[in-house]
Amino acid sequence: SLGSGLKGQDVPTSHYEDLQERTAWFREARFGMFIHWGLYSIPARGEWVRAQERMNIEDYQVYFDEFNPVNYNPHVWAKLAKAAGMKYAVLTAKHHDGFCMWDTKTTDYKSTRTPANQDLVRTFLEAFRDEGLKVGLYYSLVDWYHPDYPAYGDRQHPMRDNEDWKGKVHKWDNYVGYMHEQVNELVTNYGEIDIMWFDFSYWSYRGEKWRASELVQMVREKQPHILIDNRLGGDMEKNDPDVYAGDFDGPEQGIPREPIRNESGYLLPWEACMTLNDSWGYKAKDYNYKTAQDVIRYLTNAVSKGGNLLVNVGPNAYGEIPKRSQEILHSVGDWMSVNGEAIYGAGISEFDKPEWGRFTQKGDTLYAFLFQKHFGHIGLKGLKDKVIKARLVKDGSEVIVTPFWNDETSDFDEPDDIFLAFGKPVPLTYPL
Ligand code: JFZ
């Protein structure tokens, strides 16, 4: 647990203690739903479609004129998230295309001016809170719609090579003011928001270029309990991080090999985000889905290193989460309903990562996740004399633990079954 994050003689900073307290629910929750949804669900070629296909604003306008998600029911989404065992969800309030999913006063480029005629952020928030889930909003710092967002600062900007755009004077301050005003609306008019998920900083477009300290101060003033991600461009690992460094790290491209620590060795909260196929926004022809077992193992792997997993869905033009995603999440949920105690509120084990799977730990209880059909016994190196008894989580059945050579060995059932060992109290002497 983060609670015993001491290393050597160091004493945690007050910043670190605040962080620990603020992120307690988040570290307990472990599993969330990411939702990438917007106009790009109509072309259905991913959320980068406008940039990738160099569409100008008029080309993209057809999707705005048509956006009418007749089957959108956020209660259905929230029930799916719950069934999967997820405890929170993050919706794209605005993605890079600049389209606003709420009734903003800052622009007419918003959902209430489309046939959808709905404040989709509000209905999302209400439905997910109703189902007892924590709620977050993704907000893109990048904006391909706003005339003052510079095409030339952005290699992928759809208008970058457009003659009309060349030589145009971009009033950067205008864009930053607009962006601050939009964020202000989101944290002022929608009740309690649990997470602000800014995306993303690049090159020199980071930190104070976004007036990030001021932005974060404003957000925290309106929402003292909010968690902020780390994509404003600060460095979380510093002992005295920038105001805008964020509350949780977001490792890219998978689960890190080791827990994430700051420069004093204290554990940092983190969240890996992951697609179910190879796309964030709905892509009709992307069939490369992970299996439920893949998802379970990513999650297990993340928790074993003190992290969370945010699994993405990309609802389609009708507002439906793809069938295949639903099926995967339901299977994950079946597993979670049996084994969730090894995930929620669990974290890094004091024992080394075993060759055959992962450990998580909650107090004196060690959870062991077997990743492969095993051959003979499973070695429990370093656990000799520490295991009092071992039981399968799914049915409470006994797992035999026998002293053998220098290690204890034990007998599991199927892959992804978990056994738990009620250990003797073991002094936690090293940094957890
Ligand atoms: C961004 C978006 O561009 C993408 O569309 C999606 O929303 C994803 C969740 O976030 O993609 C990124 C942003 C930052 C990094 C990588 C992908 N990064 O920091 O390496």
Coordinates of C-alpha atoms and ligand atoms in Angstrom, one line a residue:
S1 CA 0.0 0.0 0.0
L2 CA 1.0 3.6 -0.5
G3 CA 0.6 4.0 3.2
S4 CA 4.0 2.4 3.8
G5 CA 5.8 4.3 1.1
L6 CA 8.9 5.0 3.2
K7 CA 12.3 4.5 1.9
G8 CA 15.4 4.7 4.2
Q9 CA 15.4 7.7 6.4
D10 CA 13.3 9.9 4.1
V11 CA 10.2 11.5 5.5
P12 CA 7.4 12.0 2.9
T13 CA 6.7 15.6 1.9
S14 CA 3.4 17.2 2.7
H15 CA 2.8 17.3 -1.0
Y16 CA 3.2 13.5 -1.0
E17 CA 0.9 13.0 1.9
D18 CA -1.8 15.1 0.3
L19 CA -1.5 13.1 -2.8
Q20 CA -1.9 9.9 -0.9
E21 CA -5.0 11.1 0.7
R22 CA -6.5 12.6 -2.4
T23 CA -5.9 9.4 -4.5
A24 CA -7.2 6.9 -1.9
W25 CA -10.5 6.2 -3.6
F26 CA -8.7 6.0 -7.0
R27 CA -6.1 3.4 -5.8
E28 CA -8.9 1.4 -4.2
A29 CA -11.0 1.5 -7.4
R30 CA -8.3 0.1 -9.8
F31 CA -10.5 -0.3 -12.8
G32 CA -12.3 2.2 -15.0
M33 CA -13.9 2.9 -18.3
F34 CA -12.6 5.3 -20.9
I35 CA -15.1 6.5 -23.5
H36 CA -14.0 8.1 -26.7
W37 CA -17.1 9.4 -28.4
G38 CA -17.8 12.4 -30.7
L39 CA -18.5 13.3 -34.3
Y40 CA -15.7 10.9 -35.4
S41 CA -17.9 8.0 -34.5
I42 CA -19.8 8.6 -37.8
P43 CA -16.9 8.3 -40.3
A44 CA -15.9 5.4 -38.0
R45 CA -12.2 5.5 -38.9
G46 CA -10.9 6.6 -35.5
E47 CA -10.8 9.9 -33.6
W48 CA -7.8 11.2 -35.6
V49 CA -9.7 10.9 -38.9
R50 CA -9.9 14.6 -39.6
A51 CA -6.2 15.0 -39.4
Q52 CA -5.2 11.8 -41.0
E53 CA -7.4 12.4 -44.0
R54 CA -6.6 16.2 -44.1
M55 CA -10.3 17.1 -44.0
N56 CA -11.1 20.8 -43.7
I57 CA -13.8 22.1 -41.5
E58 CA -16.4 21.9 -44.3
D59 CA -15.6 18.3 -45.1
Y60 CA -16.1 17.5 -41.4
Q61 CA -19.2 19.6 -41.1
V62 CA -21.4 16.8 -42.6
Y63 CA -20.9 14.8 -39.4
F64 CA -21.8 17.8 -37.2
D65 CA -25.0 18.3 -39.3
E66 CA -25.9 14.6 -38.9
F67 CA -24.9 13.8 -35.3
N68 CA -27.9 12.2 -33.8
P69 CA -27.2 9.3 -31.5
V70 CA -30.7 7.9 -31.3
N71 CA -29.8 5.0 -29.1
Y72 CA -27.6 6.9 -26.6
N73 CA -28.5 5.9 -23.1
P74 CA -25.7 6.6 -20.6
H75 CA -27.5 4.4 -18.0
V76 CA -26.9 1.4 -20.3
W77 CA -23.2 2.4 -20.5
A78 CA -23.0 2.8 -16.8
K79 CA -24.6 -0.5 -16.1
L80 CA -22.1 -2.1 -18.5
A81 CA -19.2 -0.5 -16.7
K82 CA -20.6 -1.7 -13.4
A83 CA -21.2 -5.2 -14.7
A84 CA -17.5 -5.2 -15.8
G85 CA -16.5 -4.4 -12.2
M86 CA -15.4 -0.8 -13.1
K87 CA -15.6 1.9 -10.5
Y88 CA -15.2 5.0 -12.6
A89 CA -15.5 6.3 -16.1
V90 CA -13.9 9.1 -18.2
L91 CA -15.7 10.6 -21.2
T92 CA -14.2 12.8 -23.9
A93 CA -15.9 16.2 -23.3
K94 CA -13.8 17.5 -26.2
H95 CA -11.3 15.7 -28.4
H96 CA -8.7 17.1 -30.8
D97 CA -11.4 18.0 -33.4
G98 CA -12.6 20.7 -31.0
F99 CA -16.3 19.5 -30.9
C100 CA -17.8 20.1 -27.5
M101 CA -20.1 17.5 -26.0
W102 CA -21.6 20.0 -23.6
D103 CA -23.7 23.2 -23.8
T104 CA -20.8 25.6 -23.7
K105 CA -21.2 29.3 -24.0
T106 CA -17.8 29.6 -25.7
T107 CA -18.7 28.3 -29.2
D108 CA -21.6 26.9 -31.3
Y109 CA -19.5 23.9 -32.2
K110 CA -21.3 21.8 -29.6
S111 CA -23.7 18.9 -29.2
T112 CA -26.7 21.1 -28.4
R113 CA -26.4 22.6 -31.9
T114 CA -26.5 19.2 -33.6
P115 CA -29.6 17.0 -34.1
A116 CA -28.6 15.3 -30.9
N117 CA -29.7 18.5 -29.2
Q118 CA -28.4 17.4 -25.8
D119 CA -25.8 18.3 -23.3
L120 CA -24.1 14.9 -23.5
V121 CA -21.6 15.7 -20.7
R122 CA -24.4 16.4 -18.3
T123 CA -26.4 13.3 -19.1
F124 CA -23.3 11.1 -18.9
L125 CA -22.4 12.5 -15.5
E126 CA -25.9 12.1 -14.1
A127 CA -26.3 8.6 -15.3
F128 CA -22.9 7.4 -14.1
R129 CA -23.3 9.0 -10.7
D130 CA -26.7 7.4 -10.4
E131 CA -25.1 4.0 -10.8
G132 CA -22.6 4.8 -8.1
L133 CA -19.6 5.4 -10.3
K134 CA -17.0 8.1 -10.1
V135 CA -16.9 10.4 -13.1
G136 CA -14.1 12.0 -15.1
L137 CA -13.8 14.2 -18.2
Y138 CA -11.2 14.0 -20.8
Y139 CA -10.4 17.4 -22.3
S140 CA -8.2 17.9 -25.3
L141 CA -5.7 20.8 -25.1
V142 CA -5.2 20.3 -28.9
D143 CA -8.0 21.9 -30.9
W144 CA -8.1 21.7 -34.7
Y145 CA -11.3 23.8 -34.9
H146 CA -10.4 27.0 -33.1
P147 CA -8.9 29.5 -35.5
D148 CA -6.3 30.6 -33.0
Y149 CA -4.9 27.1 -32.4
P150 CA -1.8 27.2 -34.6
A151 CA -1.6 24.6 -37.4
Y152 CA 2.1 25.1 -37.5
G153 CA 2.6 24.2 -33.9
D154 CA 1.0 20.8 -34.7
R155 CA 2.5 18.4 -37.1
Q156 CA -0.8 16.6 -37.4
H157 CA -3.1 19.7 -37.8
P158 CA -5.5 19.0 -40.6
M159 CA -5.1 22.6 -41.9
R160 CA -1.4 22.6 -41.7
D161 CA -0.8 22.4 -45.5
N162 CA -3.9 24.4 -46.4
E163 CA -3.2 27.6 -48.4
D164 CA -5.9 29.5 -46.5
W165 CA -4.2 28.8 -43.3
K166 CA -0.7 29.9 -44.3
G167 CA 0.3 33.3 -43.2
K168 CA -2.7 33.5 -40.8
V169 CA -1.9 35.2 -37.5
H170 CA -2.8 33.0 -34.6
K171 CA -3.6 34.8 -31.4
W172 CA -2.3 32.1 -29.1
D173 CA -3.6 34.0 -26.0
N174 CA -7.1 33.8 -27.5
Y175 CA -7.0 30.1 -27.7
V176 CA -5.6 29.7 -24.2
G177 CA -8.3 32.0 -22.8
Y178 CA -11.0 30.0 -24.6
M179 CA -9.5 26.7 -23.3
H180 CA -9.5 28.0 -19.7
E181 CA -13.1 29.2 -20.1
Q182 CA -14.2 25.8 -21.3
V183 CA -12.5 24.0 -18.5
N184 CA -14.0 26.5 -16.1
E185 CA -17.5 25.7 -17.3
L186 CA -16.8 22.0 -16.9
V187 CA -15.6 22.3 -13.3
T188 CA -18.2 24.9 -12.4
N189 CA -21.6 23.9 -13.9
Y190 CA -21.6 20.1 -13.5
G191 CA -21.4 19.3 -9.8
E192 CA -18.6 17.2 -8.4
I193 CA -16.1 15.9 -11.0
D194 CA -13.7 13.2 -9.8
I195 CA -11.1 13.3 -12.6
M196 CA -9.9 15.9 -15.1
W197 CA -8.0 14.1 -17.8
F198 CA -6.1 16.7 -19.9
D199 CA -4.6 15.5 -23.2
F200 CA -1.9 16.3 -24.2
S201 CA 1.4 18.3 -24.2
Y202 CA 4.1 18.1 -26.9
W203 CA 7.3 19.8 -27.9
S204 CA 7.2 23.3 -26.4
Y205 CA 3.4 23.1 -26.0
R206 CA 3.5 22.1 -22.4
G207 CA 3.2 23.5 -18.9
E208 CA 3.0 27.3 -18.7
K209 CA 2.4 27.5 -22.5
W210 CA -1.1 26.4 -21.5
R211 CA -1.0 28.7 -18.4
A212 CA -1.1 25.4 -16.6
S213 CA -0.5 26.5 -13.0
E214 CA -3.3 29.0 -13.2
L215 CA -5.5 26.4 -14.9
V216 CA -4.9 23.8 -12.2
Q217 CA -5.3 26.3 -9.4
M218 CA -8.7 27.2 -10.9
V219 CA -9.7 23.6 -11.2
R220 CA -8.7 22.7 -7.7
E221 CA -10.4 25.7 -6.2
K222 CA -13.7 24.7 -7.8
Q223 CA -13.1 21.0 -7.2
P224 CA -10.9 20.4 -4.2
H225 CA -11.1 16.6 -4.4
I226 CA -10.5 16.3 -8.1
L227 CA -7.7 14.2 -9.5
I228 CA -5.7 15.5 -12.5
D229 CA -3.8 13.4 -15.0
N230 CA -0.2 14.1 -15.9
R231 CA -0.4 15.3 -19.5
L232 CA -0.1 19.1 -18.9
G233 CA 3.6 18.5 -19.2
G234 CA 4.9 18.5 -15.6
D235 CA 7.2 15.9 -14.0
M236 CA 5.4 14.0 -11.2
E237 CA 8.6 12.3 -10.2
K238 CA 10.2 15.4 -8.7
N239 CA 10.0 15.7 -4.9
D240 CA 8.6 19.1 -5.3
P241 CA 6.6 18.8 -8.5
D242 CA 5.2 21.7 -10.5
V243 CA 1.6 22.8 -9.6
Y244 CA 0.4 21.2 -12.9
A245 CA 2.3 17.9 -12.6
G246 CA -0.9 16.0 -11.8
D247 CA -2.0 13.3 -9.4
F248 CA -1.4 10.2 -11.3
D249 CA 1.1 9.1 -13.9
G250 CA -0.1 7.7 -17.2
P251 CA 2.4 5.2 -18.6
E252 CA 2.2 4.8 -22.3
Q253 CA 2.0 1.6 -24.4
G254 CA 1.2 -0.9 -21.8
I255 CA 2.0 -1.8 -18.2
P256 CA 5.4 -0.7 -16.8
R257 CA 7.8 -3.4 -15.7
E258 CA 8.2 -2.0 -12.2
P259 CA 6.1 0.2 -9.9
I260 CA 6.4 3.9 -10.5
R261 CA 8.2 5.9 -7.9
N262 CA 9.2 9.5 -7.4
E263 CA 12.9 10.5 -7.0
S264 CA 12.8 9.7 -3.2
G265 CA 11.5 6.2 -3.9
Y266 CA 7.9 6.8 -2.9
L267 CA 5.3 5.0 -4.9
L268 CA 3.2 7.1 -7.3
P269 CA -0.4 6.4 -8.3
W270 CA -0.7 5.6 -11.9
E271 CA -3.2 4.5 -14.5
A272 CA -2.5 2.8 -17.8
C273 CA -5.1 3.4 -20.5
M274 CA -5.8 0.8 -23.0
T275 CA -7.9 0.2 -26.1
L276 CA -10.0 -3.0 -26.5
N277 CA -9.2 -3.2 -30.3
D278 CA -6.6 -0.9 -31.8
S279 CA -8.7 2.3 -31.8
W280 CA -9.9 4.8 -29.2
G281 CA -12.7 6.3 -31.3
Y282 CA -15.1 3.9 -33.0
K283 CA -13.5 2.2 -36.0
A284 CA -16.0 0.0 -37.8
K285 CA -13.3 -2.2 -39.5
D286 CA -11.0 -2.7 -36.5
Y287 CA -11.6 -6.3 -35.4
N288 CA -8.4 -6.8 -33.6
Y289 CA -9.9 -7.2 -30.2
K290 CA -8.2 -8.4 -27.0
T291 CA -9.7 -11.2 -25.2
A292 CA -11.3 -11.0 -21.7
Q293 CA -8.4 -13.0 -20.4
D294 CA -6.0 -10.4 -21.9
V295 CA -7.9 -7.6 -20.1
I296 CA -7.8 -9.6 -16.8
R297 CA -4.1 -10.0 -17.1
Y298 CA -3.4 -6.4 -17.9
L299 CA -5.5 -5.4 -14.9
T300 CA -3.8 -8.0 -12.6
N301 CA -0.4 -6.9 -13.9
A302 CA -1.2 -3.2 -13.3
V303 CA -2.5 -3.8 -9.7
S304 CA 0.5 -6.0 -8.9
K305 CA 2.6 -2.8 -9.6
G306 CA 0.3 -0.4 -7.8
G307 CA -1.5 0.9 -10.8
N308 CA -5.0 1.2 -12.3
L309 CA -6.3 0.2 -15.7
L310 CA -8.6 2.4 -17.8
V311 CA -10.2 0.3 -20.5
N312 CA -11.6 2.2 -23.6
V313 CA -14.8 1.8 -25.4
G314 CA -15.7 3.7 -28.6
P315 CA -19.5 4.1 -28.9
N316 CA -20.8 4.3 -32.5
A317 CA -22.9 6.9 -34.3
Y318 CA -26.1 5.6 -32.7
G319 CA -24.5 5.9 -29.2
E320 CA -24.1 2.2 -28.8
I321 CA -21.0 0.5 -27.3
P322 CA -19.9 -2.1 -29.9
K323 CA -21.3 -5.6 -29.2
R324 CA -17.9 -7.2 -29.1
S325 CA -16.7 -4.7 -26.5
Q326 CA -19.8 -5.5 -24.4
E327 CA -19.1 -9.2 -24.6
I328 CA -15.5 -8.8 -23.5
L329 CA -16.5 -6.5 -20.6
H330 CA -19.2 -8.9 -19.4
S331 CA -16.7 -11.7 -19.3
V332 CA -14.2 -9.6 -17.4
G333 CA -17.1 -8.7 -15.0
D334 CA -17.9 -12.4 -14.4
W335 CA -14.3 -12.9 -13.3
M336 CA -14.3 -9.7 -11.3
S337 CA -17.5 -10.7 -9.4
V338 CA -15.6 -13.8 -8.2
N339 CA -12.1 -12.5 -7.8
G340 CA -12.5 -8.7 -7.3
E341 CA -11.3 -8.9 -3.7
A342 CA -7.8 -9.5 -5.1
I343 CA -8.1 -6.3 -7.2
Y344 CA -10.0 -3.6 -5.2
G345 CA -7.9 -2.0 -2.6
A346 CA -5.1 -4.5 -3.4
G347 CA -1.6 -3.4 -4.5
I348 CA 2.0 -4.3 -4.7
S349 CA 3.2 -7.4 -2.8
E350 CA 6.3 -7.4 -0.7
F351 CA 7.2 -10.7 -2.5
D352 CA 9.0 -10.7 -5.9
K353 CA 7.0 -11.2 -9.0
P354 CA 6.8 -14.9 -9.6
E355 CA 7.7 -16.5 -12.9
W356 CA 4.3 -18.0 -13.4
G357 CA 2.1 -15.0 -12.8
R358 CA 1.6 -12.1 -10.4
F359 CA 1.1 -11.3 -6.7
T360 CA -1.1 -8.6 -5.3
Q361 CA -1.4 -8.0 -1.6
K362 CA -3.8 -6.5 0.9
G363 CA -2.4 -6.3 4.4
D364 CA -1.3 -9.8 5.3
T365 CA -3.2 -11.5 2.6
L366 CA -1.2 -12.4 -0.5
Y367 CA -3.2 -13.0 -3.8
A368 CA -1.5 -15.2 -6.4
F369 CA -2.6 -15.1 -10.0
L370 CA -1.6 -18.0 -12.1
F371 CA -1.1 -17.0 -15.8
Q372 CA -0.6 -20.4 -17.3
K373 CA -1.8 -23.9 -17.0
H374 CA 0.7 -25.3 -14.6
F375 CA 2.9 -28.4 -14.7
G376 CA 3.4 -29.9 -11.3
H377 CA 3.7 -27.6 -8.3
I378 CA 4.1 -23.8 -8.3
G379 CA 7.1 -22.5 -6.5
L380 CA 6.5 -19.9 -3.8
K381 CA 10.0 -18.6 -3.3
G382 CA 10.6 -16.7 -0.1
L383 CA 7.3 -17.8 1.4
K384 CA 8.5 -20.7 3.5
D385 CA 7.1 -20.6 7.0
K386 CA 5.0 -17.6 6.1
V387 CA 1.9 -19.2 4.7
I388 CA -0.7 -20.3 7.3
K389 CA -3.2 -21.6 4.8
A390 CA -4.1 -21.1 1.1
R391 CA -7.6 -21.1 -0.4
L392 CA -8.9 -20.6 -3.9
V393 CA -10.8 -17.3 -4.0
K394 CA -13.5 -18.5 -6.3
D395 CA -14.8 -21.2 -4.0
G396 CA -12.9 -21.2 -0.8
S397 CA -11.4 -24.6 -1.5
E398 CA -8.2 -25.6 0.0
V399 CA -4.9 -25.3 -1.9
I400 CA -2.3 -27.6 -0.6
V401 CA 1.0 -26.0 0.4
T402 CA 3.9 -28.3 1.0
P403 CA 7.4 -27.5 2.1
F404 CA 9.6 -28.7 -0.7
W405 CA 13.3 -28.0 -1.1
N406 CA 13.9 -24.5 0.0
D407 CA 10.6 -23.1 -1.1
E408 CA 7.0 -23.7 -0.3
T409 CA 5.1 -25.2 -3.2
S410 CA 1.5 -25.1 -3.9
D411 CA -1.2 -26.5 -6.2
F412 CA -3.5 -24.3 -8.1
D413 CA -6.5 -25.0 -10.3
E414 CA -7.0 -23.2 -13.6
P415 CA -5.2 -20.2 -15.1
D416 CA -6.5 -16.9 -13.6
D417 CA -7.8 -18.6 -10.5
I418 CA -6.4 -16.9 -7.5
F419 CA -5.5 -18.3 -4.2
L420 CA -5.0 -16.3 -1.1
A421 CA -2.7 -17.1 1.7
F422 CA -3.3 -15.8 5.2
G423 CA 0.2 -15.0 6.1
K424 CA 1.6 -14.5 9.5
P425 CA 2.1 -10.8 10.1
V426 CA 5.3 -10.0 8.2
P427 CA 7.1 -6.8 9.1
L428 CA 7.1 -4.6 6.0
T429 CA 10.7 -3.4 6.1
Y430 CA 11.2 -2.3 2.5
P431 CA 9.5 0.4 0.5
L432 CA 6.0 -0.7 -0.6
Ligands
JFZ1 C1 -3.9 10.8 -27.1 C2 -4.9 11.1 -28.3 O1 -4.2 11.7 -29.3 C3 -5.6 9.9 -28.7 O2 -6.6 10.2 -29.7 C4 -6.3 9.3 -27.5 O3 -7.3 10.2 -27.0 C5 -5.3 8.9 -26.4 C6 -6.0 8.4 -25.1 O4 -4.6 10.1 -26.1 O5 -2.9 10.0 -27.6 C7 -1.7 10.1 -27.0 C8 -1.4 11.2 -26.2 C9 -0.1 11.2 -25.6 C10 0.7 10.2 -25.8 C11 0.4 9.1 -26.6 C12 -0.8 9.1 -27.2 N1 2.0 10.2 -25.2 O6 2.2 11.0 -24.2 O7 2.9 9.4 -25.6

